[in-house]
XYZ file of C-alpha atoms in Angstrom:
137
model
C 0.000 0.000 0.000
C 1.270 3.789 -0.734
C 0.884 6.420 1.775
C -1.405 9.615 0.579
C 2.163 12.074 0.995
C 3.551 9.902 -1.614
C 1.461 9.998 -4.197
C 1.267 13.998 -3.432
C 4.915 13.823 -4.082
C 5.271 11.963 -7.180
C 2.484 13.742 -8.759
C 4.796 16.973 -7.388
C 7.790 15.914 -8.610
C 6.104 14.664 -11.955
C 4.879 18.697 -12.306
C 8.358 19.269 -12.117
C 10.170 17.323 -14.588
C 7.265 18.136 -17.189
C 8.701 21.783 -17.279
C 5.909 23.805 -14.980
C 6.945 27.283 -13.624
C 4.310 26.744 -11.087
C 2.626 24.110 -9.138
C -0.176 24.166 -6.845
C -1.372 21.944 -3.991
C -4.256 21.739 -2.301
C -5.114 18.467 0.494
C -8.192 18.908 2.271
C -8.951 16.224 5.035
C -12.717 15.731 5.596
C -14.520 13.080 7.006
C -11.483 10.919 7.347
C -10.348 11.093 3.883
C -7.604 13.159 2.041
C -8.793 15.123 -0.817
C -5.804 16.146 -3.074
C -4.918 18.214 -6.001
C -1.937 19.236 -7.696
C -2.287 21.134 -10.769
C 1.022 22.561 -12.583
C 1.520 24.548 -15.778
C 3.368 21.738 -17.419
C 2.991 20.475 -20.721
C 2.022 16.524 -20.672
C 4.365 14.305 -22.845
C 3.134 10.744 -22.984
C 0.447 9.868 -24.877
C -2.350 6.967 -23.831
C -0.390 3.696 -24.305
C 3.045 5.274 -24.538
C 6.013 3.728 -22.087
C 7.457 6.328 -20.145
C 11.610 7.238 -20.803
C 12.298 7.361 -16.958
C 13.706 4.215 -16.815
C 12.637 0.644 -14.991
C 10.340 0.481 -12.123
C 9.397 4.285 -12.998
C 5.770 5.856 -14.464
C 3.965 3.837 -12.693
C 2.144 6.074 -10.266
C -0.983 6.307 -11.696
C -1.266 2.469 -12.077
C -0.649 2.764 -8.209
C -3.429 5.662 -7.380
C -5.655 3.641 -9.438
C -5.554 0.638 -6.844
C -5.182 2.786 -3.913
C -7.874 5.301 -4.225
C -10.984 5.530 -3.386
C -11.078 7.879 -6.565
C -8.923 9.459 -9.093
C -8.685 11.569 -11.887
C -6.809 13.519 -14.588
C -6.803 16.331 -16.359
C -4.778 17.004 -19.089
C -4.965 20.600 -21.096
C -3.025 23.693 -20.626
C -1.211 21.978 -17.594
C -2.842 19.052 -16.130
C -4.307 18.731 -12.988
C -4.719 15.371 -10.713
C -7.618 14.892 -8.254
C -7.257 12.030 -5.827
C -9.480 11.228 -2.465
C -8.012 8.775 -0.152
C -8.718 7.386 3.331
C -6.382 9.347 6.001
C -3.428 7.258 6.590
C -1.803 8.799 9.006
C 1.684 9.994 6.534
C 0.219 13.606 6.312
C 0.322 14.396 9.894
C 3.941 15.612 9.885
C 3.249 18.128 6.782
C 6.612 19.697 7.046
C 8.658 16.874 6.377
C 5.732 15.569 3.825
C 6.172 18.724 2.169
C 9.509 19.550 2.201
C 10.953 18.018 -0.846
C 8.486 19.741 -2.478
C 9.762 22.955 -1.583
C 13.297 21.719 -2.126
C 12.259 22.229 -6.060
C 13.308 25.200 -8.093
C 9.732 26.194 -9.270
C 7.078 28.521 -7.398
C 4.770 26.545 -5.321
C 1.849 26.929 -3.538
C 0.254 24.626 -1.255
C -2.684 25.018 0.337
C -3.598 22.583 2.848
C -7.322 22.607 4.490
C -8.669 20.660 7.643
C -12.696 20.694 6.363
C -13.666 24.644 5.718
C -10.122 25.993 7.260
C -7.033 26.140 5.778
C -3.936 27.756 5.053
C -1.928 28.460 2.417
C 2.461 28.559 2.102
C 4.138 29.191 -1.180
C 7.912 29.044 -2.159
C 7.836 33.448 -2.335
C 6.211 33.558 0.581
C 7.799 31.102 2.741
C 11.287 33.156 1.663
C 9.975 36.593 2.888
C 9.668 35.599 6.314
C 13.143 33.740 6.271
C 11.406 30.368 6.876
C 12.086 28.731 3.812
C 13.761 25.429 4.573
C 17.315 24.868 5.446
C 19.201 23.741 2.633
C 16.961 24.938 -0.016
């Protein structure tokens, strides 16, 4: 089984290495389930049926979500943007090392993280003006 901060990371990480200048991410837990989505500006490169160039064991993710989930689903346009709703697992409750190597990236981000109708929001800029971006980043 994969945790829900994995599969927020991958699809992260996949924003990234598809060229986006900005990604967002927003997790909302309600009712004992995570619901997640990370959009990006990136352009999608594999078309349906095509074998993905990262190498063995790789691009496999969404074959993963698909057993995981409760429900997925993906976007693809200008950017693409992946909706997932799983039950609470427990590997979100330390978000700062959850999140962390997604602020370790180059690229703007935002994330916006919501406990039912509350929520706050961090973002790469931000996080830099008030000197609390993350050591070694």
């Amino acid at each position: 089984m994969h945790a829900v901060s994995d599969f927020m990371l991958e699809a992260a990480m996949n924003s990234s290495e598809a060229g986006s200048s900005r990604i967002s991410i927003k997790a909302v837990l309600s009712e004992g389930y995570w619901n997640v989505t990370v959009a990006d500006d990136g352009i999608w490169t594999l078309d349906e049926g095509s074998v993905t160039t990262k190498g063995e064991r790789r691009g496999r993710a969404l074959a993963l979500l698909s057993e995981s989930a409760e429900s997925w689903h993906i976007e693809k346009g200008e950017g693409t943007v992946l909706s997932f709703r799983m039950a609470d697992d427990g590997s979100m409750d330390d978000l700062y090392h959850a999140l962390l190597p997604v602020f370790l990236r180059e690229e703007e981000v935002e994330v916006i993280i919501g406990y039912g109708d509350g929520g706050a929001a961090f973002s790469t800029s931000g996080l830099k003006k008030m000197n609390a971006y993350p050591e070694g980043a």
